[in-house]
CSV table of C-alpha atoms in Angstrom, one decimal:
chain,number,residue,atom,x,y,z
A,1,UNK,CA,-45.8,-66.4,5.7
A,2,UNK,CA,-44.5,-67.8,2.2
A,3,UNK,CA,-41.0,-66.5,1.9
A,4,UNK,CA,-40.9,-64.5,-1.5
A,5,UNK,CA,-37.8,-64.4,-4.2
A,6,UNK,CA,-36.8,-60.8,-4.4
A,7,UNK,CA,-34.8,-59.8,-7.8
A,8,UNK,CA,-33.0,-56.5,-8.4
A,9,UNK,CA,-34.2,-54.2,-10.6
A,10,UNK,CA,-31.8,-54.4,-13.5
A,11,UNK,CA,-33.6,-52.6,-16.3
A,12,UNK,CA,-31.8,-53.0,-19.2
A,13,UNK,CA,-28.5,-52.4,-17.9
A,14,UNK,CA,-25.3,-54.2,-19.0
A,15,UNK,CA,-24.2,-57.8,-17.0
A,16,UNK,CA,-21.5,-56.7,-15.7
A,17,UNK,CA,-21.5,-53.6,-15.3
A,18,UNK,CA,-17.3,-52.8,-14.6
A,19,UNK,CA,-17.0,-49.0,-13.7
A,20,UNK,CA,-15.0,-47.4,-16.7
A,21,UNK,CA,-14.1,-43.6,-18.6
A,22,UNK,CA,-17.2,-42.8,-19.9
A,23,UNK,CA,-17.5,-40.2,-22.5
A,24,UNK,CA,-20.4,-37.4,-22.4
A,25,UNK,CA,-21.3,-34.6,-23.8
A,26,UNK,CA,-21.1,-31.6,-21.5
A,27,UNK,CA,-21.2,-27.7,-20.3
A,28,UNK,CA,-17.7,-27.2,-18.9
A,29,UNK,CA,-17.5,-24.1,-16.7
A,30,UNK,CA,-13.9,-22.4,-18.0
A,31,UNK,CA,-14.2,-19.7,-15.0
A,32,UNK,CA,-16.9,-19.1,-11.6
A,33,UNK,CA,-16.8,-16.1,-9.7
A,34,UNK,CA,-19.6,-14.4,-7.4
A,35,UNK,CA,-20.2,-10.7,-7.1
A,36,UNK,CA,-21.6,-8.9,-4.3
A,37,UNK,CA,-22.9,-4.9,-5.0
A,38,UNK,CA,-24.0,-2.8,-2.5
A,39,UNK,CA,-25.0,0.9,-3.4
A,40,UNK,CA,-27.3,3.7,-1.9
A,41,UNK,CA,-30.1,4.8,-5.1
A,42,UNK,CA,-31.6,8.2,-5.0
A,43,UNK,CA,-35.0,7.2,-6.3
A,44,UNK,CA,-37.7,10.0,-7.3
A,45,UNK,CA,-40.7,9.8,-5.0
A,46,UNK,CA,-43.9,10.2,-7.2
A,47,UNK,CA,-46.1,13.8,-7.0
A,48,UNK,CA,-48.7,12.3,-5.4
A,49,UNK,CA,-47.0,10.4,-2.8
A,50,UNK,CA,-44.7,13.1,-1.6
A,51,UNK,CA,-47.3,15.3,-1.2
A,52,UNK,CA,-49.1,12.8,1.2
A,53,UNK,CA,-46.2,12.3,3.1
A,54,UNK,CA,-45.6,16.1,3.5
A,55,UNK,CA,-49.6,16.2,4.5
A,56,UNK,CA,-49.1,13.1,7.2
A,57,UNK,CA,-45.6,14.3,8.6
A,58,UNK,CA,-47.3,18.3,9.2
A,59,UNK,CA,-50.2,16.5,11.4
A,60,UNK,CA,-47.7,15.1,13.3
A,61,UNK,CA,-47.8,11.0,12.1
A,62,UNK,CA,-44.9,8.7,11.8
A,63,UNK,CA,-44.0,7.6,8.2
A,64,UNK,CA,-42.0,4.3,7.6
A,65,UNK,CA,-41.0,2.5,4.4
A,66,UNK,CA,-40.5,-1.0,2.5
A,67,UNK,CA,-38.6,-2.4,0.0
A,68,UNK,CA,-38.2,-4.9,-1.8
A,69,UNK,CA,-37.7,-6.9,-5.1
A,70,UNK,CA,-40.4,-7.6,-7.5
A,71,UNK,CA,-40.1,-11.1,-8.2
A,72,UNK,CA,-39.0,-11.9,-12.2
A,73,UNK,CA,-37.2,-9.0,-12.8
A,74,UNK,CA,-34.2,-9.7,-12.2
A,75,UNK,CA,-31.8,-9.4,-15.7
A,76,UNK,CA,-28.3,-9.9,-16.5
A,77,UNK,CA,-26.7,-8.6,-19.9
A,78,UNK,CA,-23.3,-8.8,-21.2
A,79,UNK,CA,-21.8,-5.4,-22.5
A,80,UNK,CA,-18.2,-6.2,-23.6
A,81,UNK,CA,-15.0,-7.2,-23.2
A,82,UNK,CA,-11.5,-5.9,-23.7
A,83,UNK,CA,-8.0,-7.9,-23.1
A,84,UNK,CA,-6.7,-8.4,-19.7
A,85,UNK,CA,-2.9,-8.4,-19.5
A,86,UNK,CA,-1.9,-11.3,-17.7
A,87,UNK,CA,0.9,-13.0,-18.3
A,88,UNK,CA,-0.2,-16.3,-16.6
A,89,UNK,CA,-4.0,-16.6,-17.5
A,90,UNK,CA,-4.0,-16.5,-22.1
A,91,UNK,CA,-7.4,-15.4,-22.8
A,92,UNK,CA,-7.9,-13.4,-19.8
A,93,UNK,CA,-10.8,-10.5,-20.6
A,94,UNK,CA,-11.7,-7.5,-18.7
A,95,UNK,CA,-16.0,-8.5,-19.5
A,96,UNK,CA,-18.2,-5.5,-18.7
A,97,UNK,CA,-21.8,-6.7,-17.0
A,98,UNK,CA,-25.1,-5.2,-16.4
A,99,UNK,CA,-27.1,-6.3,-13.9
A,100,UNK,CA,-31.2,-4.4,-13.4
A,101,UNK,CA,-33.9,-5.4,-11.0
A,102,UNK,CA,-37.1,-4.0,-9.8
A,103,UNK,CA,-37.8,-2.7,-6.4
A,104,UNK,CA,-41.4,-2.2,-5.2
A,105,UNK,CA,-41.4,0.9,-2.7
A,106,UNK,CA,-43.7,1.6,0.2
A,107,UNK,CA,-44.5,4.2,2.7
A,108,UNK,CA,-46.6,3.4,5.8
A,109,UNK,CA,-48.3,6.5,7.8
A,110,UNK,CA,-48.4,5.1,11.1
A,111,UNK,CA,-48.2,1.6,9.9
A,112,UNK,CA,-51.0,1.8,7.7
A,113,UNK,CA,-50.4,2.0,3.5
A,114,UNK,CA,-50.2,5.7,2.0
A,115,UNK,CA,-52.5,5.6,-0.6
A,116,UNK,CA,-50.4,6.5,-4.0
A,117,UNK,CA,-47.4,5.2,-2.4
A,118,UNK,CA,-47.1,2.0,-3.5
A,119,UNK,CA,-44.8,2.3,-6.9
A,120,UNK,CA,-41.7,0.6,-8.6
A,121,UNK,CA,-38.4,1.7,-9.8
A,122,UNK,CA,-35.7,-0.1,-11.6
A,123,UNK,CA,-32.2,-0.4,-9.7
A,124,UNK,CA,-29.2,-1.3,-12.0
A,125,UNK,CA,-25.3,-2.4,-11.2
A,126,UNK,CA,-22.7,-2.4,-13.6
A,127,UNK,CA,-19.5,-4.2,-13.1
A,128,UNK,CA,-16.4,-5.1,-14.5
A,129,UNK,CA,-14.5,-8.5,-13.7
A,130,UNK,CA,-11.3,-10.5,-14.8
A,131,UNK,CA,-13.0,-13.9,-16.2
A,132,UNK,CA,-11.0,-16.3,-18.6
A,133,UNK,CA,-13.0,-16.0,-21.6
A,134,UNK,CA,-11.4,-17.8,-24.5
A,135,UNK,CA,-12.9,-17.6,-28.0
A,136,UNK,CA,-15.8,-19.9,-28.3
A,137,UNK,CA,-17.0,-19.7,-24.6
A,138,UNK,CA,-20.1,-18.0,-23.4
A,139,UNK,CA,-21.0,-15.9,-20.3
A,140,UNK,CA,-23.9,-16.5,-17.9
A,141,UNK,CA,-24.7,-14.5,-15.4
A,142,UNK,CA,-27.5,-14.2,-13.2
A,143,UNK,CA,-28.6,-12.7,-9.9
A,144,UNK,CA,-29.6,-14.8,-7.0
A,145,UNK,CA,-30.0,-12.7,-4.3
A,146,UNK,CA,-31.6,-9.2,-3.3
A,147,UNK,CA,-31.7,-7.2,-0.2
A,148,UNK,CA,-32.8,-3.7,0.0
A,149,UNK,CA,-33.7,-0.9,3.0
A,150,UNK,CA,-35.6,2.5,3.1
A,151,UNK,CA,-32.8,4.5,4.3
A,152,UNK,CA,-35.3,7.2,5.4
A,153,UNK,CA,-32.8,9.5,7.4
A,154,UNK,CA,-31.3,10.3,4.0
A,155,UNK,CA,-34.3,12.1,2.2
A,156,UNK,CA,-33.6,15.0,0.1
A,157,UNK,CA,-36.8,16.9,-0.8
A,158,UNK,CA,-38.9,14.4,-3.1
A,159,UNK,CA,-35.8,11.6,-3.3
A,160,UNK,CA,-35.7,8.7,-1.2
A,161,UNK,CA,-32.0,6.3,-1.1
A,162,UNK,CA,-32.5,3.1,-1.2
A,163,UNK,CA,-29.8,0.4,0.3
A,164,UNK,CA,-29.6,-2.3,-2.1
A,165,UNK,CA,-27.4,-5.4,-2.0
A,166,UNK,CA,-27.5,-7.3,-4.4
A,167,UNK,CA,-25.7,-11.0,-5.4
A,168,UNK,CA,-24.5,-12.2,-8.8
A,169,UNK,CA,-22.9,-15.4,-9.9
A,170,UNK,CA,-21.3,-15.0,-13.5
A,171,UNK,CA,-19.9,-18.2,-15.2
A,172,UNK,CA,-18.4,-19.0,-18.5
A,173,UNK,CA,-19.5,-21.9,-20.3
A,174,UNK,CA,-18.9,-23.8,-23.4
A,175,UNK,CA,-20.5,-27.4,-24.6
A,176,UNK,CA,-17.8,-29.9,-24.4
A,177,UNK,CA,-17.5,-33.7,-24.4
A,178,UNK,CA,-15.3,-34.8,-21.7
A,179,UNK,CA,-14.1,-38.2,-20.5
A,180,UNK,CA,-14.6,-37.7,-17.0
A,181,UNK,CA,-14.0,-38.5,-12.7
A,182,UNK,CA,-15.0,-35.4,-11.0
A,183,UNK,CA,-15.5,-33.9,-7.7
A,184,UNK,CA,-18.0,-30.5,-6.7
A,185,UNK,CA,-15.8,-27.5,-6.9
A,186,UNK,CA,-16.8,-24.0,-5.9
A,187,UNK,CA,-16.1,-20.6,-7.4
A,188,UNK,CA,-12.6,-18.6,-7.3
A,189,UNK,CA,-12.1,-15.5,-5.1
A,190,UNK,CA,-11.9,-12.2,-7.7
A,191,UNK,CA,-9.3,-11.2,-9.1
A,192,UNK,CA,-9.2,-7.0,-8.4
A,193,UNK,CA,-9.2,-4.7,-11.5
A,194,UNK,CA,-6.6,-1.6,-11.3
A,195,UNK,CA,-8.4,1.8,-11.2
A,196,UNK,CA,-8.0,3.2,-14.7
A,197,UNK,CA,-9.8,6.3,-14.2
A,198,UNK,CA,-9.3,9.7,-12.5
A,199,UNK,CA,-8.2,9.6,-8.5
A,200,UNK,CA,-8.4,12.7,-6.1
A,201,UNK,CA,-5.3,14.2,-6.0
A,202,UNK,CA,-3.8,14.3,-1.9
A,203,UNK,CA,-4.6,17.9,-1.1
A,204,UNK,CA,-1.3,19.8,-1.2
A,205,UNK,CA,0.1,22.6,1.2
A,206,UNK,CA,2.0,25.3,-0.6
A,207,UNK,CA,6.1,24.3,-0.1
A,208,UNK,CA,7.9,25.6,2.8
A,209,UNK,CA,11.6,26.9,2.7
A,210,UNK,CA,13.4,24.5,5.2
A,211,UNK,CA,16.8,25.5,4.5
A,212,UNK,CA,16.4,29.0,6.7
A,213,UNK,CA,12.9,28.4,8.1
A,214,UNK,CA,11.4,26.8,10.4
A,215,UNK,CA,14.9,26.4,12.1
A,216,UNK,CA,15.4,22.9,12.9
A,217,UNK,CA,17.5,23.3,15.9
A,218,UNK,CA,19.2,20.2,17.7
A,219,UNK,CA,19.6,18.9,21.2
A,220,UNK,CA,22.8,19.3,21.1
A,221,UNK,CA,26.0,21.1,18.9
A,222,UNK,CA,29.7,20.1,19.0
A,223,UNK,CA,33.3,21.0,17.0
A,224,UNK,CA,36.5,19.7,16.7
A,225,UNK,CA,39.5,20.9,15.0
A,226,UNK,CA,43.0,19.4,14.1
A,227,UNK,CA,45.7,20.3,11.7
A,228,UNK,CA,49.4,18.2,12.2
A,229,UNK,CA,51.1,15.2,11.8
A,230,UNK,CA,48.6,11.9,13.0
A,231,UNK,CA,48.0,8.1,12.1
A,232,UNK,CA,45.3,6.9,10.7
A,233,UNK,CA,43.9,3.2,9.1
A,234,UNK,CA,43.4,3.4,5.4
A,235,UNK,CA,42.3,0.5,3.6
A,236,UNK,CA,41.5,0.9,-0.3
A,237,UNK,CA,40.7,-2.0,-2.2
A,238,UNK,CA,41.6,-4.8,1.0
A,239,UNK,CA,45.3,-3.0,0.9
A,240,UNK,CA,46.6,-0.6,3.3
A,241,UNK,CA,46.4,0.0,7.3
A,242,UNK,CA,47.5,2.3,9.7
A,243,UNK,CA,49.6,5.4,7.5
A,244,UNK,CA,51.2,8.8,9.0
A,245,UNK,CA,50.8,11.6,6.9
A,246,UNK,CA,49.7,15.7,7.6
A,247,UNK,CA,45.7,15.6,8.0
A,248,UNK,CA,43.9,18.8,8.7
A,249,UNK,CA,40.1,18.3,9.9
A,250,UNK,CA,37.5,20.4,10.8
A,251,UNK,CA,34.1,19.5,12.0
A,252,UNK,CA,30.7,21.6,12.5
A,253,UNK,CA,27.8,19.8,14.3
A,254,UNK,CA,24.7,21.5,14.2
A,255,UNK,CA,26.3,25.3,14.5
A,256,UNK,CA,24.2,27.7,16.6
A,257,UNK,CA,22.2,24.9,17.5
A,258,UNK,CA,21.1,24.4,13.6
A,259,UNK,CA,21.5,21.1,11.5
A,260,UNK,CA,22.1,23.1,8.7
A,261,UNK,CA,24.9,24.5,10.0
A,262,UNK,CA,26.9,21.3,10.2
A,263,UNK,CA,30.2,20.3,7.9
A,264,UNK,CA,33.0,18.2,8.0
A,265,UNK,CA,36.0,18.7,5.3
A,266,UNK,CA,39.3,16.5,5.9
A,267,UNK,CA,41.9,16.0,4.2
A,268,UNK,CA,44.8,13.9,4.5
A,269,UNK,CA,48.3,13.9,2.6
A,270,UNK,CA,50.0,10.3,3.1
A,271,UNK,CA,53.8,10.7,4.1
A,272,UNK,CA,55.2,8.4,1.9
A,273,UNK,CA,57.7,5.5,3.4
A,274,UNK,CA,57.9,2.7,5.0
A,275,UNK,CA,54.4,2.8,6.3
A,276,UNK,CA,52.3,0.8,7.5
A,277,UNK,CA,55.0,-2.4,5.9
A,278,UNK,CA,57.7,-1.7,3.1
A,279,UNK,CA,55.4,-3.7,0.7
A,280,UNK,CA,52.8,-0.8,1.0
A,281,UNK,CA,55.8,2.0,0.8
A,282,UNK,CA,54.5,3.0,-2.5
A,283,UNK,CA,50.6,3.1,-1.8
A,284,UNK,CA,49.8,6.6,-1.4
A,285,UNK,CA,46.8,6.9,1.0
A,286,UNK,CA,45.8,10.6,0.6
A,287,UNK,CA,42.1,11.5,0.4
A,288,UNK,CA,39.7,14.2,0.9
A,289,UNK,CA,36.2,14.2,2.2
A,290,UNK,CA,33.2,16.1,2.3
A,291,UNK,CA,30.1,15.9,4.3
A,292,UNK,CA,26.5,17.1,2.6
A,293,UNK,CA,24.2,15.5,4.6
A,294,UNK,CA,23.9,15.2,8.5
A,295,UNK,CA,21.6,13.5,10.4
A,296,UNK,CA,20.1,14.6,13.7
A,297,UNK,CA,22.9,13.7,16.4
A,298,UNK,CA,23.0,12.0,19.5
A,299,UNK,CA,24.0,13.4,22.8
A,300,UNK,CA,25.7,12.1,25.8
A,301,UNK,CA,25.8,13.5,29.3
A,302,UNK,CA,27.5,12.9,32.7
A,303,UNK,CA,26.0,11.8,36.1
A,304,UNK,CA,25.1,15.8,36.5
A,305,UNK,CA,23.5,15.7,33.1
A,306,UNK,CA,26.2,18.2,31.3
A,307,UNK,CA,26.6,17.1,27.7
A,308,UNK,CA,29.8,16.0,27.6
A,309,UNK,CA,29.9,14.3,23.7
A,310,UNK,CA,27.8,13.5,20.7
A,311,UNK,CA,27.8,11.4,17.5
A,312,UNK,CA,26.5,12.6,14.5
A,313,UNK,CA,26.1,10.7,11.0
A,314,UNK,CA,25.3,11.0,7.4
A,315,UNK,CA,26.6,10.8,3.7
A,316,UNK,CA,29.7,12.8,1.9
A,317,UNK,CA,32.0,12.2,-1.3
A,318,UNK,CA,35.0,10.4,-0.7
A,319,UNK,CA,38.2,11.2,-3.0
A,320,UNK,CA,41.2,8.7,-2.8
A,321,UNK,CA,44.6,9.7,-4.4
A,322,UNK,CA,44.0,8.8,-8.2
A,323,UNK,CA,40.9,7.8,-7.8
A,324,UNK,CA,37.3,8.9,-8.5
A,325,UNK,CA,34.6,10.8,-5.9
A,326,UNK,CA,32.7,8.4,-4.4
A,327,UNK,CA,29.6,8.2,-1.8
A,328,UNK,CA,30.3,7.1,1.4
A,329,UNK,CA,28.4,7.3,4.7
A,330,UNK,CA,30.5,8.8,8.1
A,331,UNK,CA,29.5,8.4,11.7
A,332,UNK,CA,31.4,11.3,14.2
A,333,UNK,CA,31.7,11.0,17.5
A,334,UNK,CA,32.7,14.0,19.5
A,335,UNK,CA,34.3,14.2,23.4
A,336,UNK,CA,35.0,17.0,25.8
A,337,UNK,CA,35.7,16.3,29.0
A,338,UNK,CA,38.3,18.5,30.7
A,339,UNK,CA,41.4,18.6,31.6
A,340,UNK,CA,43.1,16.7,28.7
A,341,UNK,CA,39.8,14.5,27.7
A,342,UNK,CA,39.1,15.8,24.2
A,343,UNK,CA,38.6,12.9,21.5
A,344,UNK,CA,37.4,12.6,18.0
A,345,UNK,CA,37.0,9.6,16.4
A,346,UNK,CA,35.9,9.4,12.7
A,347,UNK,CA,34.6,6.9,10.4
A,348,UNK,CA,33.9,7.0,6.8
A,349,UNK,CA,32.8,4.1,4.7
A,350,UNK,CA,32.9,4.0,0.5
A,351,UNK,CA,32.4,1.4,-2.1
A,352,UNK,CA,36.5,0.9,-2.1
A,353,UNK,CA,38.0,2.9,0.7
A,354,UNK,CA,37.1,2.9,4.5
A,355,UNK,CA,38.9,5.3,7.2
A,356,UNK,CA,39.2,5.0,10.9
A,357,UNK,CA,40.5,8.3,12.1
A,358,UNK,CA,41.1,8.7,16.1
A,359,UNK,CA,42.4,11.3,18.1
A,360,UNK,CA,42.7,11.6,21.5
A,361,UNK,CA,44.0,15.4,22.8
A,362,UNK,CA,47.0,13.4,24.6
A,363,UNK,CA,48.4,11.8,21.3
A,364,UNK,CA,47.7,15.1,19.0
A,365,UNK,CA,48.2,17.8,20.8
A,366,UNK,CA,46.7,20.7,19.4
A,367,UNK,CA,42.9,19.1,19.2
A,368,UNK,CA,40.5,21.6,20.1
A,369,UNK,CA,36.5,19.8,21.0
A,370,UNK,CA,34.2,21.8,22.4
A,371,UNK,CA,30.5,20.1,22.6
A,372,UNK,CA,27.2,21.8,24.6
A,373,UNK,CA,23.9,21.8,24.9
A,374,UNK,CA,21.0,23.7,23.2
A,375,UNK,CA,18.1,24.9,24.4
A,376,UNK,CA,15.3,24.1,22.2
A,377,UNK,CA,12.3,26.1,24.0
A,378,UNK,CA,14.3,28.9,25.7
A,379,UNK,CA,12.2,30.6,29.0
């Protein structure tokens, strides 16, 4: 066989041909998103075909229904578009779309066509999306996928809801000339619009009285009760430490078994001296506090499980010597364990002051703690 010379086709290309920027004239997409609607349409059921379904369910046949779209009428038109405020994305636009399509409707009477019931309604979709649409650019929308279902278990007298789905792609375009490598890209997930309009309120009980009703009663309730001479630790502003001076305390946790019978007032006169160092003899270290707000306490019990303490916390003001009321947060902890067990030990933390206050009934004699239990669900 005679051996043939075999050319390339080379038209009337360039030799060589180097690969270069090019320049070309273009529709550059400026923003891609896809939309997806899915909605349930009441749709009116002609005269004459609701009465033949009426006729074919009373004899006892089974009805069944199609749907689907009528291909070319799908539509996409562009309604508006308002500002978007974004910081990050200039030209941002809330754009207003409508999208309509027809869908051809029909009833079977066991399986075969209904005469008369064979008809077409339009279904529309409006939507509102976040697209970056600068002056100069274009939108183009269209739809490019339909799905609809005869949602027969839903009919209400001569309507019939219909299940559509229904997918858009909306782009916006403007011609360009670009010099250009490029790679296939894909759309951008949606960007969600705030709700704007009105919102069901949460349906609201009328307000209850919980100061005196219901009783919020506790597990537990406790007191303690000291008036004398005792040292303390008193740091305001990183100066101070432990201080002696007259402090008279008295604590209420969860009275008659009530958190809103709880209070704690203290207040404590420095003795001015040589405490805690001679360099601090002339801090005075006084304060006064005030609980008015108590959280539900803990309890503690013995082996035998008899409540022997508890610890309550919460908030209170805070007044140093000289100084301005403050907030400050307090955790109490409460013991009564007989003979000559009785502690309370209390701890209250401000913005510049902090207190450790701990007394035992062997060191300050005349401590009185008393601490039991409540019975919530009495029988």
């Amino acid at each position: 066989m005679k051996k043939r010379n075999v050319k390339s086709i080379q038209g009337r290309q360039v030799v060589p041909n180097p690969i270069g920027p090019e320049c070309i004239r273009v529709t550059k997409v400026y923003d891609w998103v896809v939309l997806t609607n899915r909605d349930r349409n009441k749709v009116q059921i002609p005269e004459e075909c609701f009465a033949a379904i009426e006729d074919a369910r009373h004899e006892g046949n089974t009805i069944t229904a199609t749907c689907s779209e009528v291909v070319g009428t799908r539509s996409c038109d562009f309604i508006g578009a308002i500002p978007a405020n974004i910081p990050s994305v200039p030209g941002a636009q809330i754009v207003s779309l409508a999208f309509h399509v027809h869908i051809r409707v029909q009833f079977f009477c066991n399986g075969e066509p209904l005469p008369g019931c064979n008809f077409v309604v339009p279904v529309s979709f409006m939507d509102e999306v976040i697209l970056c649409f600068p002056e100069g650019t274009e939108i183009n929308c269209n739809i490019f996928d339909v799905q609809c279902t005869v949602v027969l278990n839903q009919m209400l007298g001569d309507m019939v809801v219909l299940d559509v789905t229904m997918c858009k792609d909306v782009q916006v375009e403007a011609e360009v000339k670009l010099e250009v490598e490029a790679k296939f890209c894909g759309p951008r997930p949606v960007i969600p619009i705030e709700e704007d309009g009105f919102v069901c309120p949460t349906p609201r009980f009328p307000q209850q009285c919980p100061t005196f009703f219901p009783t919020l009663n506790c597990d537990c309730q406790g007191s303690a009760d000291f008036t004398g001479e005792a040292s303390i630790l008193v740091f305001e502003d990183g100066l101070g430490g432990p201080t002696t001076g007259n402090l008279d305390l008295t604590a209420l946790v969860c009275d008659q078994c009530t958190l809103s019978g709880s209070r704690i007032q203290v207040t404590y006169i420095d003795t001015l001296g040589p405490t805690p160092t001679p360099s601090d003899a002339d801090i005075d270290q006084s304060f006064t506090f005030t609980a008015n707000d108590f959280n539900q306490p803990t309890c503690a019990t013995d082996a035998a499980g008899v409540v022997t303490g508890l610890t309550a916390t919460g908030t209170g003001i805070i007044t140093p010597a000289g100084g301005v009321p403050e907030n400050a947060t307090f955790t109490l902890t409460l013991g009564d364990i007989d003979p000559l067990g009785d502690t309370a030990t209390l701890v209250i933390s401000g913005a510049t002051i902090s207190v450790t206050i701990a007394l035992t009934e062997v060191a300050n004699p005349g401590l009185e703690v008393e601490v039991g239990d409540c019975d919530r669900f009495p029988v």
